[in-house]
């Protein structure tokens, strides 16, 4: 009897690696899969399928894609013991596979179409259906003739194919509980009415007049909560949802002969008759597959919902506008519709009336002067409280981009940018004549500033210096109109000026090549994840990168600075040829400077999405860590012209800078361990 784990044992020294030593298999099943994200010398993903008491394994350097056209190399590796299903941690230097091993996905799987492993291995072809948090649906593994152990992995064409990056729903479900949401759940409702259609914490949706009802799909079975009826067109639309199980919230609407929502027409449709414009307008997603999404933020639930809807005429997505609902409300007034609903973007789904949802009646809005509906992107933005000037002034001569283009950019990304500016003192760096003209730095709000500006008195050198604080769109556009191209907020907020919200390591290359910045960023991410942190990455918008660690309350600037100094020293030790902590620029020998000194009171760092006063009009772009592996990654890829579409596609990748505060203490202990043992 051959021991299938002989190679696994042979490659490892179990006194030195934390990886599990195989015990005699207690269970022989066929249904667990796990994918490890393995940051070894080369980042790759290890797909492991339980079979016959071991985990059959493949290393996939380029990871998973839901596009069936992407055929990725998968290298068959040695069988791993069943205990590996739960293994994660750092494999120390010098050991086989040294680096960080994280569980990236895990769940059940089934063999399909070729139902026996023996036959599949003989044919060199395996089809599996994965039931994970990221990976879903059928995947295909085919052995190639090119090299020993070389296979191709790709997505089969099914409900889940083709629509998002590296996960089926496109949102992070790592800690989402598995639970069924009952169709009888009372829906969430607005509580209170308002008229403020201008708030970057909110999205604005049209209110639909019709039958408010949850709807569910469980395989081919579909149902509505508020009625036993199920018009055939609605049933077909629900069955077309791109998943097995979903519970949605929305409104069933039918139109009368005047083209407006009509209760009589709806009653007729539900009684089995026909109706015009019968559709279910879905605006929320409560359950996806076995996962209860109600504690996810509204914007995540809506992003997930959007990926499920194919272009079906009878089940439609209720889109929203973010941050500024004035134009939507104006359109609602003009169309004679009743109201808009304002929803707090971070709000979980809670049954019953809730202040996170507000109703904005058209009647209230009609009393106020309504600005004309805006055509975004073509015209410079319409001012509300601030007055634009010199919109035609060319700011980027080589590209011909004007100040009006810059204002249009900031307006279009305001709802993802503003949360990163809120409550922070802001320093201005003004370029009234564009990137090639004179510029000047300004902390203090000048006399004659408009009275509606929020100004915070900040103690500085024994005096109180009034600073700008950008909390809303008008203030943002006001400071941009003053000639700000990039933005310089503090790392801490008014009210807690001595407690930074994040620690930042600035990778500043000066003359060093960008590929060196990428290598150091990769090493920094690996190190920080290896000590239990969840760092974030963005380009600086110039030639460098910023690594962020959001902090829990209670850490001072001294803490964050000392921590990152230690991190920087570990990185310099690891990459001495390309990284330095030398402060004098002329003594850096063309190496990338790891700047941790910005973790200080009254220092600033450009926020994500900030434009930069450099050629190309590039912006600071939050990145997926995996994008470091893209061969064509350059900081100049992200500009005031390309960023809005990226934000539309991927959302705010930096939201976790605000939502995922982390504890430094356990990380410091682990970092000391790294410093001692390497
Ligand atoms: Mn591996």
XYZ file of C-alpha atoms and ligand atoms in Angstrom:
679
model
C 0.000 0.000 0.000
C 1.570 3.296 -1.106
C 1.344 6.177 1.349
C -0.151 9.029 -0.706
C 1.333 11.513 1.772
C 4.919 10.249 1.532
C 5.946 13.189 -0.655
C 4.182 15.666 1.627
C 6.101 14.285 4.638
C 9.396 14.146 2.779
C 9.281 17.831 1.811
C 8.658 19.111 5.326
C 10.382 19.274 8.690
C 7.538 19.203 11.191
C 9.761 20.557 13.961
C 10.240 23.741 11.889
C 7.006 24.295 9.995
C 3.653 25.018 11.613
C 1.975 22.933 8.894
C 0.102 19.875 10.156
C 1.764 16.498 10.379
C -0.644 13.982 8.896
C -2.527 11.819 11.353
C -4.080 8.559 10.187
C -7.129 9.655 8.192
C -10.190 9.566 10.404
C -12.635 10.350 7.670
C -12.929 9.267 4.100
C -15.259 11.491 2.224
C -15.433 13.261 -1.033
C -16.866 16.628 -0.399
C -14.559 19.266 1.095
C -12.707 21.769 -1.015
C -10.365 24.497 0.188
C -8.403 27.152 -1.670
C -5.308 28.591 -0.024
C -3.876 31.927 -1.026
C -0.194 31.157 -0.785
C 2.269 34.010 -0.835
C 5.392 32.017 -1.396
C 8.197 33.191 -3.684
C 5.458 33.529 -6.275
C 1.919 34.301 -5.229
C -0.447 31.496 -6.200
C -3.680 29.830 -5.172
C -3.770 26.178 -4.107
C -6.972 24.350 -4.986
C -7.444 21.249 -2.831
C -10.193 18.663 -3.274
C -10.827 15.965 -0.708
C -10.592 12.477 -2.106
C -9.837 9.127 -0.540
C -8.507 10.486 2.749
C -6.263 13.221 1.338
C -6.542 16.635 -0.316
C -5.705 16.412 -4.013
C -3.910 19.685 -4.807
C -3.228 22.018 -7.714
C -1.240 25.287 -7.602
C -2.874 27.988 -9.734
C -0.486 30.933 -10.252
C -3.061 33.253 -11.781
C -5.934 32.285 -9.533
C -9.562 31.961 -10.469
C -11.549 33.799 -13.105
C -15.277 33.593 -13.691
C -14.753 34.201 -17.390
C -14.926 30.784 -19.136
C -12.512 32.130 -21.744
C -9.715 32.534 -19.163
C -7.853 29.240 -19.122
C -5.387 29.273 -16.237
C -2.477 26.935 -15.693
C -2.937 24.629 -12.688
C 0.057 22.564 -11.603
C -0.732 19.318 -9.840
C 1.198 19.196 -6.552
C 1.624 16.595 -3.845
C -1.410 15.325 -1.923
C -1.939 17.155 1.354
C -3.381 15.700 4.565
C -7.002 16.375 5.485
C -5.826 18.533 8.413
C -4.646 21.064 5.838
C -8.270 22.100 5.318
C -7.976 24.325 8.390
C -4.313 25.290 8.150
C -3.262 28.908 7.803
C -0.165 30.717 8.991
C 3.412 31.606 8.195
C 5.752 28.918 6.942
C 9.177 30.097 8.072
C 12.065 31.010 5.812
C 14.111 28.067 4.653
C 11.161 25.677 4.846
C 9.391 24.263 1.813
C 6.787 26.784 0.555
C 8.015 29.535 2.912
C 5.555 32.396 3.084
C 2.028 33.139 4.195
C -0.758 30.622 3.693
C -4.291 31.961 4.041
C -7.610 30.211 3.589
C -9.141 32.057 0.661
C -12.231 29.928 0.215
C -13.658 26.712 1.597
C -16.843 24.722 1.196
C -18.328 21.590 -0.264
C -17.813 20.297 -3.765
C -19.332 17.625 -5.977
C -17.907 15.724 -8.889
C -20.202 16.079 -11.879
C -20.526 14.588 -15.360
C -17.517 12.315 -14.866
C -18.630 10.919 -11.534
C -15.665 8.752 -10.535
C -12.193 10.048 -9.670
C -10.596 7.008 -11.216
C -12.213 7.669 -14.561
C -11.510 11.399 -14.319
C -7.812 10.823 -13.626
C -7.592 8.325 -16.440
C -9.163 10.798 -18.871
C -7.289 13.754 -17.415
C -10.521 15.670 -17.083
C -12.378 16.671 -13.939
C -15.583 18.666 -13.507
C -16.522 19.903 -10.070
C -19.266 22.095 -8.679
C -17.931 24.289 -5.873
C -20.115 25.646 -3.070
C -17.841 28.263 -1.497
C -18.080 31.866 -0.363
C -16.216 33.099 -3.421
C -16.209 30.186 -5.828
C -19.531 28.915 -7.014
C -20.794 26.750 -9.826
C -19.025 24.358 -12.162
C -15.263 24.387 -12.812
C -13.324 22.351 -15.295
C -9.810 20.899 -14.894
C -8.162 19.392 -17.977
C -4.723 17.777 -18.108
C -2.486 19.084 -20.876
C 0.287 17.334 -22.747
C 2.683 20.254 -22.375
C 4.417 19.216 -19.192
C 4.160 16.728 -16.392
C 1.502 17.712 -13.854
C 0.260 20.575 -15.986
C -3.485 21.123 -16.138
C -5.792 23.949 -17.217
C -8.456 25.334 -14.885
C -11.421 27.317 -16.169
C -15.015 28.206 -15.417
C -17.771 26.245 -17.129
C -20.585 28.237 -18.706
C -23.337 28.351 -16.106
C -25.378 30.813 -14.050
C -22.276 32.110 -12.293
C -20.061 32.570 -15.316
C -18.614 35.784 -16.546
C -19.802 38.578 -14.329
C -17.316 39.509 -11.677
C -13.721 39.536 -10.680
C -12.592 36.730 -8.433
C -15.777 35.933 -6.583
C -19.279 35.009 -7.605
C -21.173 37.744 -5.760
C -18.362 40.292 -5.859
C -18.489 41.162 -2.152
C -16.496 39.819 0.776
C -18.384 37.015 2.533
C -15.525 35.754 4.732
C -17.442 36.250 7.977
C -21.019 36.208 6.673
C -23.202 33.746 8.615
C -25.031 30.937 6.863
C -28.739 31.244 7.717
C -32.032 31.222 5.885
C -33.916 34.515 5.739
C -37.620 33.645 5.971
C -39.883 35.042 3.294
C -42.252 36.056 6.107
C -39.711 38.549 7.474
C -41.236 42.036 7.920
C -39.547 44.357 5.386
C -37.418 47.344 6.374
C -39.301 50.649 6.115
C -38.420 54.328 6.103
C -38.895 56.232 9.329
C -39.420 59.957 9.132
C -39.567 62.344 6.251
C -36.976 64.876 5.202
C -36.008 67.181 2.415
C -32.224 67.087 2.487
C -31.258 65.512 -0.822
C -27.584 66.212 -0.387
C -25.551 63.957 1.851
C -22.588 61.813 0.923
C -23.592 59.191 3.524
C -26.769 58.459 1.570
C -27.944 57.070 -1.725
C -31.204 58.179 -3.262
C -33.709 55.932 -5.003
C -37.048 56.551 -6.624
C -40.037 55.433 -4.580
C -42.189 52.951 -6.512
C -45.949 52.845 -6.006
C -47.072 49.225 -5.987
C -47.039 46.114 -3.853
C -44.033 46.062 -1.540
C -42.945 42.456 -1.186
C -39.994 40.211 -0.541
C -39.376 37.682 -3.309
C -37.412 34.462 -3.244
C -35.840 31.974 -5.561
C -34.827 28.515 -4.351
C -33.769 26.606 -7.413
C -36.796 26.505 -9.696
C -39.193 27.388 -6.847
C -40.105 31.084 -6.713
C -42.482 32.967 -4.416
C -43.646 36.408 -3.361
C -44.226 37.184 0.317
C -47.174 39.559 0.002
C -49.359 37.514 -2.323
C -50.010 33.892 -3.231
C -50.241 34.941 -6.863
C -47.200 34.626 -9.106
C -47.555 36.114 -12.584
C -45.689 33.958 -15.100
C -43.501 36.840 -16.298
C -42.311 37.588 -12.765
C -41.652 33.886 -12.113
C -39.497 33.693 -15.241
C -37.559 36.792 -14.177
C -36.884 35.397 -10.706
C -35.775 32.043 -12.124
C -33.304 33.911 -14.345
C -31.443 35.295 -11.299
C -27.814 34.199 -11.553
C -27.707 32.033 -8.463
C -29.499 29.102 -6.867
C -31.000 30.874 -3.860
C -31.871 34.536 -3.326
C -34.213 36.572 -1.150
C -34.853 40.043 -2.567
C -36.775 43.080 -1.433
C -38.634 45.257 -3.897
C -41.930 46.482 -5.274
C -44.284 44.847 -7.746
C -45.636 47.429 -10.175
C -48.121 47.465 -13.058
C -48.918 50.473 -15.204
C -52.323 51.897 -16.017
C -53.374 53.270 -19.395
C -51.773 56.644 -18.509
C -48.378 54.977 -18.101
C -48.301 55.470 -14.329
C -48.209 52.815 -11.616
C -51.807 51.724 -11.115
C -53.153 49.548 -8.242
C -56.145 48.413 -10.322
C -53.882 47.205 -13.127
C -51.743 45.372 -10.579
C -54.783 43.697 -8.971
C -55.827 42.543 -12.431
C -52.381 41.108 -13.150
C -52.330 39.271 -9.822
C -55.772 37.830 -10.575
C -54.336 36.212 -13.677
C -55.039 38.949 -16.202
C -52.543 40.837 -18.290
C -51.053 44.218 -17.473
C -48.749 46.735 -19.029
C -45.324 47.297 -17.537
C -45.660 44.524 -14.992
C -42.310 44.317 -13.229
C -40.685 43.586 -9.905
C -38.322 46.449 -9.036
C -35.695 44.963 -6.723
C -33.683 47.245 -4.435
C -32.219 44.948 -1.805
C -30.660 41.516 -1.383
C -31.193 39.772 1.976
C -29.908 36.299 1.214
C -27.576 34.882 -1.407
C -27.186 31.106 -1.547
C -26.908 29.968 2.082
C -25.644 33.349 3.339
C -27.645 35.880 5.333
C -26.495 39.280 4.044
C -28.563 41.471 6.345
C -25.577 42.724 8.332
C -23.711 43.824 5.228
C -23.787 47.514 4.360
C -26.538 48.612 1.981
C -24.083 49.422 -0.823
C -22.564 45.939 -0.630
C -25.984 44.311 -0.723
C -26.899 46.402 -3.756
C -23.588 45.632 -5.485
C -24.335 41.940 -4.959
C -27.898 42.317 -6.180
C -26.702 43.980 -9.359
C -24.534 40.981 -10.260
C -27.509 38.617 -9.950
C -29.833 40.385 -12.340
C -29.593 39.542 -15.977
C -31.297 42.035 -18.273
C -34.752 40.740 -17.611
C -37.695 42.964 -18.476
C -39.814 41.806 -15.557
C -37.296 41.787 -12.708
C -35.308 45.001 -12.650
C -32.630 46.602 -10.534
C -33.530 49.849 -8.760
C -30.489 51.995 -9.341
C -29.598 54.931 -7.121
C -27.646 58.137 -7.173
C -25.045 58.576 -4.462
C -24.487 61.655 -2.357
C -26.596 64.136 -4.245
C -30.241 63.391 -4.935
C -31.293 66.877 -6.024
C -31.438 66.051 -9.723
C -33.279 62.788 -9.027
C -35.782 64.599 -6.839
C -36.246 67.249 -9.509
C -36.953 64.531 -12.067
C -39.433 62.928 -9.674
C -41.237 66.248 -9.217
C -41.350 66.787 -12.957
C -42.727 63.312 -13.571
C -45.426 63.842 -10.959
C -44.146 60.929 -8.856
C -44.535 60.898 -5.087
C -41.116 60.690 -3.472
C -37.495 59.608 -3.301
C -36.106 57.379 -0.583
C -32.789 58.290 1.019
C -30.871 55.312 2.420
C -27.755 55.387 4.548
C -25.052 53.575 2.596
C -23.612 51.755 5.610
C -26.950 50.623 7.028
C -27.671 46.945 7.675
C -31.082 45.538 6.755
C -33.366 45.734 9.779
C -37.044 44.802 9.768
C -39.594 47.520 10.434
C -39.324 51.321 10.477
C -35.724 52.492 10.674
C -34.157 55.972 10.673
C -31.458 54.796 8.203
C -34.136 55.152 5.502
C -35.870 58.511 5.016
C -38.640 59.510 2.666
C -38.192 62.714 0.675
C -41.662 63.696 -0.574
C -41.791 65.461 -3.906
C -44.228 67.947 -2.329
C -41.493 69.242 0.022
C -38.976 69.475 -2.786
C -41.426 71.290 -5.060
C -41.576 74.131 -2.558
C -37.843 74.716 -2.885
C -36.243 75.956 -6.109
C -35.158 72.920 -8.123
C -31.970 73.035 -10.160
C -32.396 71.751 -13.709
C -31.510 68.065 -14.160
C -27.796 67.763 -14.705
C -26.067 66.126 -17.653
C -23.009 64.737 -15.971
C -19.627 64.559 -17.605
C -20.472 66.914 -20.449
C -20.946 70.196 -18.667
C -18.922 71.403 -15.748
C -20.862 70.884 -12.545
C -23.520 73.339 -11.531
C -22.601 75.199 -8.376
C -24.819 75.222 -5.332
C -23.240 77.452 -2.704
C -19.864 78.007 -4.324
C -19.132 79.936 -7.493
C -16.835 78.397 -10.093
C -14.283 80.533 -11.823
C -11.926 80.160 -14.798
C -13.355 76.787 -15.803
C -11.578 76.974 -19.166
C -8.145 77.463 -17.613
C -5.844 74.714 -18.857
C -4.367 72.875 -15.870
C -2.603 70.049 -17.734
C -1.132 71.603 -20.922
C 0.096 68.333 -22.468
C -3.319 66.713 -22.166
C -5.367 69.893 -22.567
C -7.373 69.164 -19.413
C -8.965 72.183 -17.790
C -10.005 73.227 -14.334
C -13.563 72.399 -15.410
C -12.434 68.814 -16.133
C -10.950 68.607 -12.646
C -14.163 69.854 -11.012
C -16.169 67.383 -13.068
C -13.850 64.596 -11.916
C -14.153 65.491 -8.246
C -17.921 65.730 -8.498
C -18.152 62.318 -10.139
C -16.121 60.525 -7.441
C -17.269 62.654 -4.480
C -19.317 59.953 -2.855
C -16.340 57.599 -2.517
C -13.877 60.384 -1.682
C -15.809 62.417 0.895
C -15.871 59.737 3.628
C -12.053 59.822 3.566
C -11.996 63.594 4.102
C -14.765 63.982 6.645
C -13.808 65.596 9.967
C -10.151 65.940 9.024
C -8.241 69.230 9.024
C -7.149 69.891 5.455
C -4.088 71.713 4.161
C -4.349 73.268 0.721
C -1.732 73.185 -2.011
C -2.996 75.686 -4.574
C -2.070 75.688 -8.263
C -4.092 78.605 -9.640
C -2.345 78.376 -13.019
C -2.221 74.614 -13.416
C 0.530 72.078 -12.859
C 3.272 74.110 -14.531
C 2.458 77.367 -12.749
C 3.422 78.661 -9.317
C 1.900 76.879 -6.352
C 1.579 77.738 -2.700
C 0.810 75.848 0.460
C -1.937 77.086 2.765
C -3.117 75.810 6.118
C -5.157 78.724 7.326
C -8.636 79.580 6.102
C -8.329 83.122 4.741
C -10.471 86.093 5.690
C -13.379 86.518 3.344
C -13.997 82.787 3.046
C -17.685 81.994 2.553
C -19.575 81.860 5.863
C -21.021 78.390 5.190
C -17.601 76.701 5.182
C -16.845 74.387 8.061
C -13.744 75.704 9.779
C -11.982 73.937 12.652
C -9.658 75.814 15.020
C -6.473 73.729 15.263
C -3.849 74.485 17.929
C -0.548 75.128 16.141
C 2.623 76.650 17.608
C 0.706 78.158 20.486
C -1.918 79.763 18.259
C -5.289 78.615 17.033
C -5.247 78.238 13.266
C -8.565 77.880 11.427
C -8.411 74.893 9.022
C -10.734 73.783 6.272
C -12.738 70.619 6.939
C -14.303 69.029 3.867
C -17.502 67.246 4.873
C -19.631 67.780 1.813
C -19.616 68.228 -1.918
C -19.888 72.023 -1.861
C -16.843 72.404 0.355
C -14.893 69.925 -1.769
C -15.692 71.832 -4.967
C -14.955 75.116 -3.208
C -11.392 74.070 -2.273
C -10.821 72.622 -5.749
C -12.094 75.853 -7.251
C -9.458 77.678 -5.167
C -6.825 75.850 -7.218
C -6.316 72.686 -5.163
C -5.407 69.804 -7.446
C -4.492 67.302 -4.779
C -5.902 67.194 -1.254
C -3.965 67.001 2.003
C -6.020 65.808 4.964
C -4.602 64.858 8.344
C -4.382 61.231 9.477
C -6.521 62.084 12.531
C -9.803 63.877 12.994
C -11.091 66.976 14.742
C -11.965 65.778 18.239
C -9.187 63.169 18.298
C -6.295 65.061 16.760
C -3.649 63.005 18.541
C -5.080 59.632 17.573
C -4.512 58.676 13.931
C -7.160 56.536 12.231
C -4.542 54.684 10.266
C -0.823 54.055 10.034
C 0.685 54.719 6.621
C 3.925 53.586 5.042
C 4.814 55.798 2.094
C 6.946 54.060 -0.551
C 8.670 57.010 -2.177
C 10.878 56.110 -5.155
C 12.170 59.486 -6.389
C 14.456 58.119 -9.177
C 13.988 54.420 -8.382
C 12.047 52.309 -10.915
C 8.399 51.539 -10.278
C 9.034 47.775 -10.352
C 11.051 48.228 -7.158
C 8.100 49.983 -5.527
C 5.931 47.036 -6.571
C 8.349 44.511 -5.085
C 8.506 46.363 -1.784
C 4.725 46.783 -1.672
C 4.350 43.047 -2.234
C 6.785 42.306 0.591
C 5.058 44.831 2.873
C 1.655 43.247 2.233
C 3.033 39.797 2.863
C 4.737 40.858 6.100
C 1.705 42.713 7.461
C -0.713 39.917 6.591
C 1.717 37.437 8.107
C 1.382 39.232 11.461
C -2.394 39.160 11.326
C -3.182 42.586 9.832
C -5.372 43.438 6.869
C -3.451 46.221 5.097
C -4.738 48.319 2.213
C -2.825 49.490 -0.827
C -3.068 52.442 -3.160
C -0.900 54.258 -5.626
C 0.180 57.693 -4.480
C -0.902 59.055 -7.848
C 2.704 60.019 -8.598
C 5.304 57.255 -8.771
C 4.971 55.745 -5.295
C 2.552 53.700 -3.267
C 0.902 53.942 0.135
C 0.308 50.997 2.447
C -2.389 51.675 5.054
C -3.275 49.871 8.260
C -6.546 51.209 9.744
C -6.218 51.488 13.527
C -8.522 50.862 16.422
C -9.079 53.762 18.822
C -6.460 54.468 21.425
C -3.226 54.394 19.433
C -1.118 57.547 19.298
C 1.075 58.809 16.488
C 4.071 57.513 18.436
C 2.601 54.022 18.354
C 1.926 54.026 14.636
C 5.267 55.607 13.797
C 7.282 53.179 15.917
C 5.362 50.236 14.540
C 5.971 51.248 10.937
C 9.594 52.041 11.625
C 10.025 48.408 12.706
C 8.118 47.243 9.623
C 10.330 49.416 7.403
C 13.475 47.984 8.996
C 12.335 44.411 8.392
C 11.654 45.310 4.752
C 15.062 46.946 4.336
C 16.689 43.861 5.813
C 14.753 41.710 3.322
C 15.347 43.923 0.267
C 18.556 45.830 1.030
C 19.338 46.493 -2.639
C 16.176 48.440 -3.370
C 14.780 49.763 -0.043
C 16.137 52.299 2.414
C 15.127 54.330 5.461
C 17.814 56.932 4.741
C 16.281 60.372 5.211
C 18.709 62.345 3.078
C 17.610 62.043 -0.559
C 21.162 62.261 -1.960
C 22.245 59.325 0.193
C 19.561 56.925 -0.932
C 21.560 55.432 -3.824
C 18.536 55.280 -6.099
C 16.626 53.139 -3.613
C 12.983 53.470 -2.643
C 12.559 55.466 0.567
C 10.282 53.819 3.147
C 8.843 56.887 4.801
C 7.206 56.208 8.166
C 7.710 59.760 9.449
C 4.400 60.921 8.033
C 2.754 59.255 11.005
C 2.872 62.508 12.929
C 0.436 65.132 14.097
C -0.165 67.859 11.490
C 1.345 65.759 8.690
C -0.938 64.967 5.782
C -1.295 62.238 3.188
C -3.263 62.387 -0.048
C -6.491 60.428 0.264
C -7.595 57.785 -2.253
C -8.954 59.327 -5.488
C -7.015 62.581 -5.032
C -5.780 63.946 -8.358
C -2.089 64.881 -8.478
C -0.406 67.911 -10.060
C 1.699 65.854 -12.465
C 1.645 65.106 -16.180
C -1.054 62.659 -17.173
C -3.496 63.905 -14.501
C -3.034 60.697 -12.553
C -4.886 60.031 -9.326
C -4.237 58.052 -6.173
C -5.823 54.669 -6.917
C -6.790 52.005 -4.378
C -5.623 48.609 -5.644
C -6.491 45.001 -5.118
C -3.288 43.444 -3.747
C -3.316 40.996 -6.649
C -2.979 43.883 -9.073
C 0.683 44.045 -8.042
C 1.068 40.920 -10.158
C -0.218 42.640 -13.309
C 2.659 43.147 -15.719
C 1.224 46.363 -17.065
C 0.527 48.062 -13.737
C 1.694 51.672 -13.842
C 0.649 54.586 -11.640
C -0.287 56.553 -14.745
C -3.010 54.086 -15.688
C -5.373 55.763 -13.214
C -6.321 59.293 -14.203
C -9.102 61.841 -13.780
C -10.497 60.400 -17.019
C -10.326 56.689 -16.168
C -11.009 56.623 -12.433
C -14.787 57.235 -12.472
C -15.392 54.099 -14.573
C -13.156 52.048 -12.294
C -15.042 53.249 -9.221
C -18.289 52.388 -10.976
C -16.957 48.886 -11.615
C -15.233 48.029 -8.339
C -16.686 50.487 -5.797
C -14.549 52.018 -3.062
C -11.697 49.559 -2.501
C -10.545 51.818 0.329
C -13.765 51.765 2.331
C -12.059 49.421 4.794
C -9.711 52.253 5.734
C -12.782 53.512 7.619
C -14.630 50.281 8.368
C -11.956 47.804 9.412
C -10.036 49.255 12.385
C -7.337 46.869 13.563
C -5.533 46.088 16.765
C -1.779 46.719 16.623
C -0.812 44.992 19.869
C -0.961 41.354 18.691
C 0.741 42.424 15.446
C 3.572 44.081 17.385
C 4.158 40.869 19.328
C 4.291 38.852 16.097
C 6.542 41.426 14.450
C 9.018 41.077 17.324
C 9.000 37.382 16.588
C 9.819 38.078 12.934
C 12.617 40.462 13.963
C 14.138 37.770 16.182
C 13.756 34.773 13.885
C 13.655 36.270 10.382
Mn 1.330 26.400 -2.555
